[in-house]
């Protein structure tokens, strides 16, 4: 595709529900990142893939968070047993600049946990 | 762990005034990037600085990287209403792999 596409754009979940957020990166791009952005804060790193390999998951806040990219293209971020503190915008990005390494972000998925 | 601090958190200016945001890292960075996020939008890449003491300009925007590669600044000359948004710096360490650490951002509002 022409850009990074994320779905759903908005998700409301009851506390304790599981959610799955999808990221469709730019076709053929190797690197994929997930960031979490709480209201009024900067994006915080969650995890990084190179193709299907998850090379860094040190930013995942708990074992309730799980990310996968089984075929090296579409990625899913899953949050189990959601808590109110999980409410945030979840941003997916790929790295477009092979030299400069800049991130190209999707529109994000806004998760609200009630 | 690595921390990236930005000041000020908020800045309100009259159109035509200048604006500066400052970014400081607790550790030496291999490079620093700047992003702009419009209200309701997602972060958009502006520029990357790599060399110690580097200065880059984009029209009314001037970006600097400190000599010690631990701080950076973004200066906007003669702000316009289109400059409204939150400006984030994001730093990368040599040992952090591909991970970028973002600052908290400076939210700029411009009164016409």
XYZ file of C-alpha atoms in Angstrom:
226
model
C 0.000 0.000 0.000
C 0.894 3.656 -0.218
C 1.192 4.151 3.517
C 1.020 2.468 6.889
C -2.558 1.445 7.557
C -3.898 0.664 11.027
C -7.204 -0.789 12.157
C -9.399 -0.285 13.966
C -8.951 3.468 14.270
C -10.968 3.480 17.467
C -11.622 0.679 19.904
C -13.578 0.751 23.139
C -13.102 -2.246 25.391
C -14.429 -3.203 28.772
C -11.806 -3.893 31.388
C -10.739 -7.514 31.110
C -11.475 -7.896 27.416
C -8.832 -8.912 24.900
C -8.118 -6.631 21.928
C -6.196 -7.026 18.689
C -4.820 -4.106 16.732
C -3.655 -4.520 13.165
C -0.906 -2.796 11.221
C -0.480 -3.035 7.458
C 2.909 -1.506 6.599
C 4.184 -0.143 3.325
C 4.628 -3.056 0.959
C 8.101 -4.540 0.976
C 9.366 -2.611 3.985
C 11.383 -4.745 6.316
C 11.215 -2.866 9.619
C 8.077 -2.429 11.702
C 7.708 -0.723 15.063
C 4.919 -0.431 17.624
C 4.725 2.575 19.921
C 2.260 3.480 22.662
C 1.258 7.124 23.094
C -0.678 8.082 26.212
C -2.605 11.339 26.216
C -0.268 14.317 26.371
C 2.868 12.158 26.228
C 5.455 11.251 23.662
C 5.365 7.872 21.900
C 6.927 5.064 23.923
C 8.632 2.147 22.224
C 6.952 -1.229 22.549
C 8.536 -3.604 20.061
C 10.407 -3.906 16.754
C 10.315 -6.438 13.917
C 12.667 -7.039 11.061
C 10.681 -9.091 8.613
C 9.012 -11.767 10.754
C 11.645 -11.700 13.472
C 10.829 -9.790 16.644
C 14.245 -8.341 17.417
C 13.336 -6.180 20.397
C 10.342 -6.526 22.687
C 11.862 -4.810 25.685
C 9.229 -2.052 25.656
C 6.208 -4.305 26.110
C 4.861 -3.255 29.532
C 3.657 -6.658 30.694
C 3.085 -10.214 29.565
C -0.457 -9.178 28.652
C 1.018 -7.532 25.553
C 1.970 -9.692 22.608
C 2.943 -8.773 19.052
C 3.449 -10.894 15.986
C 4.278 -10.543 12.321
C 4.151 -14.123 11.058
C 4.732 -13.509 7.346
C 6.851 -10.408 7.620
C 4.165 -8.023 6.439
C 0.989 -7.429 8.484
C 1.519 -7.186 12.234
C -0.910 -7.608 15.108
C -0.567 -6.205 18.605
C -2.665 -8.143 21.078
C -3.510 -6.979 24.561
C -5.037 -9.516 26.903
C -7.216 -8.716 29.916
C -7.142 -4.987 29.176
C -6.753 -2.540 32.047
C -7.650 1.151 32.184
C -3.980 2.099 32.066
C -3.795 0.475 28.624
C -5.907 3.344 27.235
C -3.695 5.078 24.673
C -3.061 5.489 20.984
C -1.087 2.584 19.566
C 1.089 3.706 16.700
C 2.627 1.460 14.095
C 5.560 2.719 12.055
C 7.895 1.473 9.440
C 11.310 2.782 8.681
C 11.287 4.407 5.303
C 14.706 5.996 5.281
C 17.364 3.414 4.573
C 20.006 6.055 5.226
C 18.421 8.359 7.772
C 16.177 5.818 9.471
C 13.171 8.051 9.902
C 9.923 6.475 11.020
C 6.742 6.720 8.960
C 3.793 6.385 11.317
C 0.296 5.152 10.659
C -2.756 7.046 11.899
C -2.835 4.969 15.063
C -5.451 2.940 16.889
C -7.035 4.746 19.822
C -7.892 2.272 22.576
C -10.211 3.279 25.400
C -10.658 0.811 28.245
C -13.707 1.420 30.412
C 17.489 3.780 31.169
C 17.822 6.498 28.614
C 15.738 9.598 29.217
C 14.990 12.409 26.827
C 13.652 15.597 28.349
C 12.031 18.448 26.482
C 11.252 21.969 27.577
C 9.029 23.831 27.633
C 6.014 21.538 27.795
C 3.746 24.253 26.372
C 4.430 27.444 24.445
C 1.883 30.054 23.367
C 3.065 32.702 20.920
C 1.594 35.445 18.801
C 1.854 34.889 15.087
C 5.152 36.312 13.904
C 7.016 35.629 17.144
C 9.867 33.151 17.330
C 9.707 29.784 19.116
C 12.351 27.441 20.496
C 12.107 23.988 22.046
C 15.015 22.264 23.771
C 15.803 18.590 24.092
C 18.269 16.994 26.534
C 19.358 13.401 26.797
C 20.858 11.703 29.839
C 23.165 9.749 27.515
C 25.175 10.457 24.389
C 23.159 9.938 21.235
C 24.221 8.564 17.868
C 21.569 10.683 16.217
C 18.495 12.713 17.007
C 15.302 13.095 15.016
C 12.525 15.668 15.200
C 8.858 15.019 14.563
C 5.760 17.206 14.390
C 2.328 16.000 15.447
C -0.704 18.073 14.538
C -3.715 17.916 16.887
C -5.466 14.600 16.296
C -2.738 13.435 13.950
C 0.273 11.179 14.037
C 3.956 12.134 14.328
C 5.526 13.228 11.049
C 9.282 13.172 10.521
C 10.980 16.541 10.097
C 14.728 15.955 10.165
C 17.621 13.883 11.496
C 20.881 15.228 12.937
C 23.925 12.989 13.197
C 27.115 15.009 13.590
C 28.333 16.824 16.673
C 27.495 20.534 16.387
C 25.404 19.983 13.270
C 22.999 22.726 12.198
C 20.315 22.186 9.575
C 17.711 24.576 8.224
C 14.338 23.980 6.620
C 12.851 27.329 5.586
C 11.920 28.986 8.921
C 13.023 25.990 11.023
C 16.577 25.665 12.376
C 17.733 22.467 14.061
C 20.915 22.120 16.126
C 22.724 19.137 17.634
C 24.985 19.874 20.575
C 28.725 19.367 20.569
C 28.441 16.588 23.129
C 25.580 14.958 21.198
C 23.371 15.061 24.287
C 21.170 18.013 23.465
C 19.333 19.534 20.543
C 17.083 22.443 19.749
C 14.461 23.444 17.214
C 13.943 27.136 16.496
C 11.096 28.500 14.391
C 11.413 32.049 13.104
C 8.289 34.169 12.641
C 5.738 31.529 13.566
C 2.620 31.009 11.486
C -0.685 29.392 12.414
C 0.341 26.384 10.325
C 3.149 25.736 12.839
C 0.615 24.696 15.490
C 1.245 21.219 16.869
C 3.454 19.255 19.222
C 7.134 18.961 18.413
C 8.976 15.857 19.597
C 12.636 15.062 19.621
C 13.615 11.406 19.490
C 17.076 10.124 20.280
C 18.921 6.956 19.383
C 21.876 5.504 21.221
C 24.542 3.328 19.595
C 23.594 0.501 21.969
C 19.840 0.781 21.655
C 19.504 -1.081 18.377
C 16.728 0.465 16.318
C 14.880 1.907 19.310
C 14.090 5.624 19.345
C 13.346 7.310 22.673
C 10.940 10.212 22.337
C 10.766 13.272 24.530
C 7.497 14.424 26.064
C 7.064 17.050 23.372
C 6.479 20.795 23.291
C 2.952 21.818 22.400
C 2.947 25.033 20.364
C -0.104 27.210 19.928
C -0.031 30.283 17.722
C -2.481 33.133 18.171
C -3.321 34.877 14.879
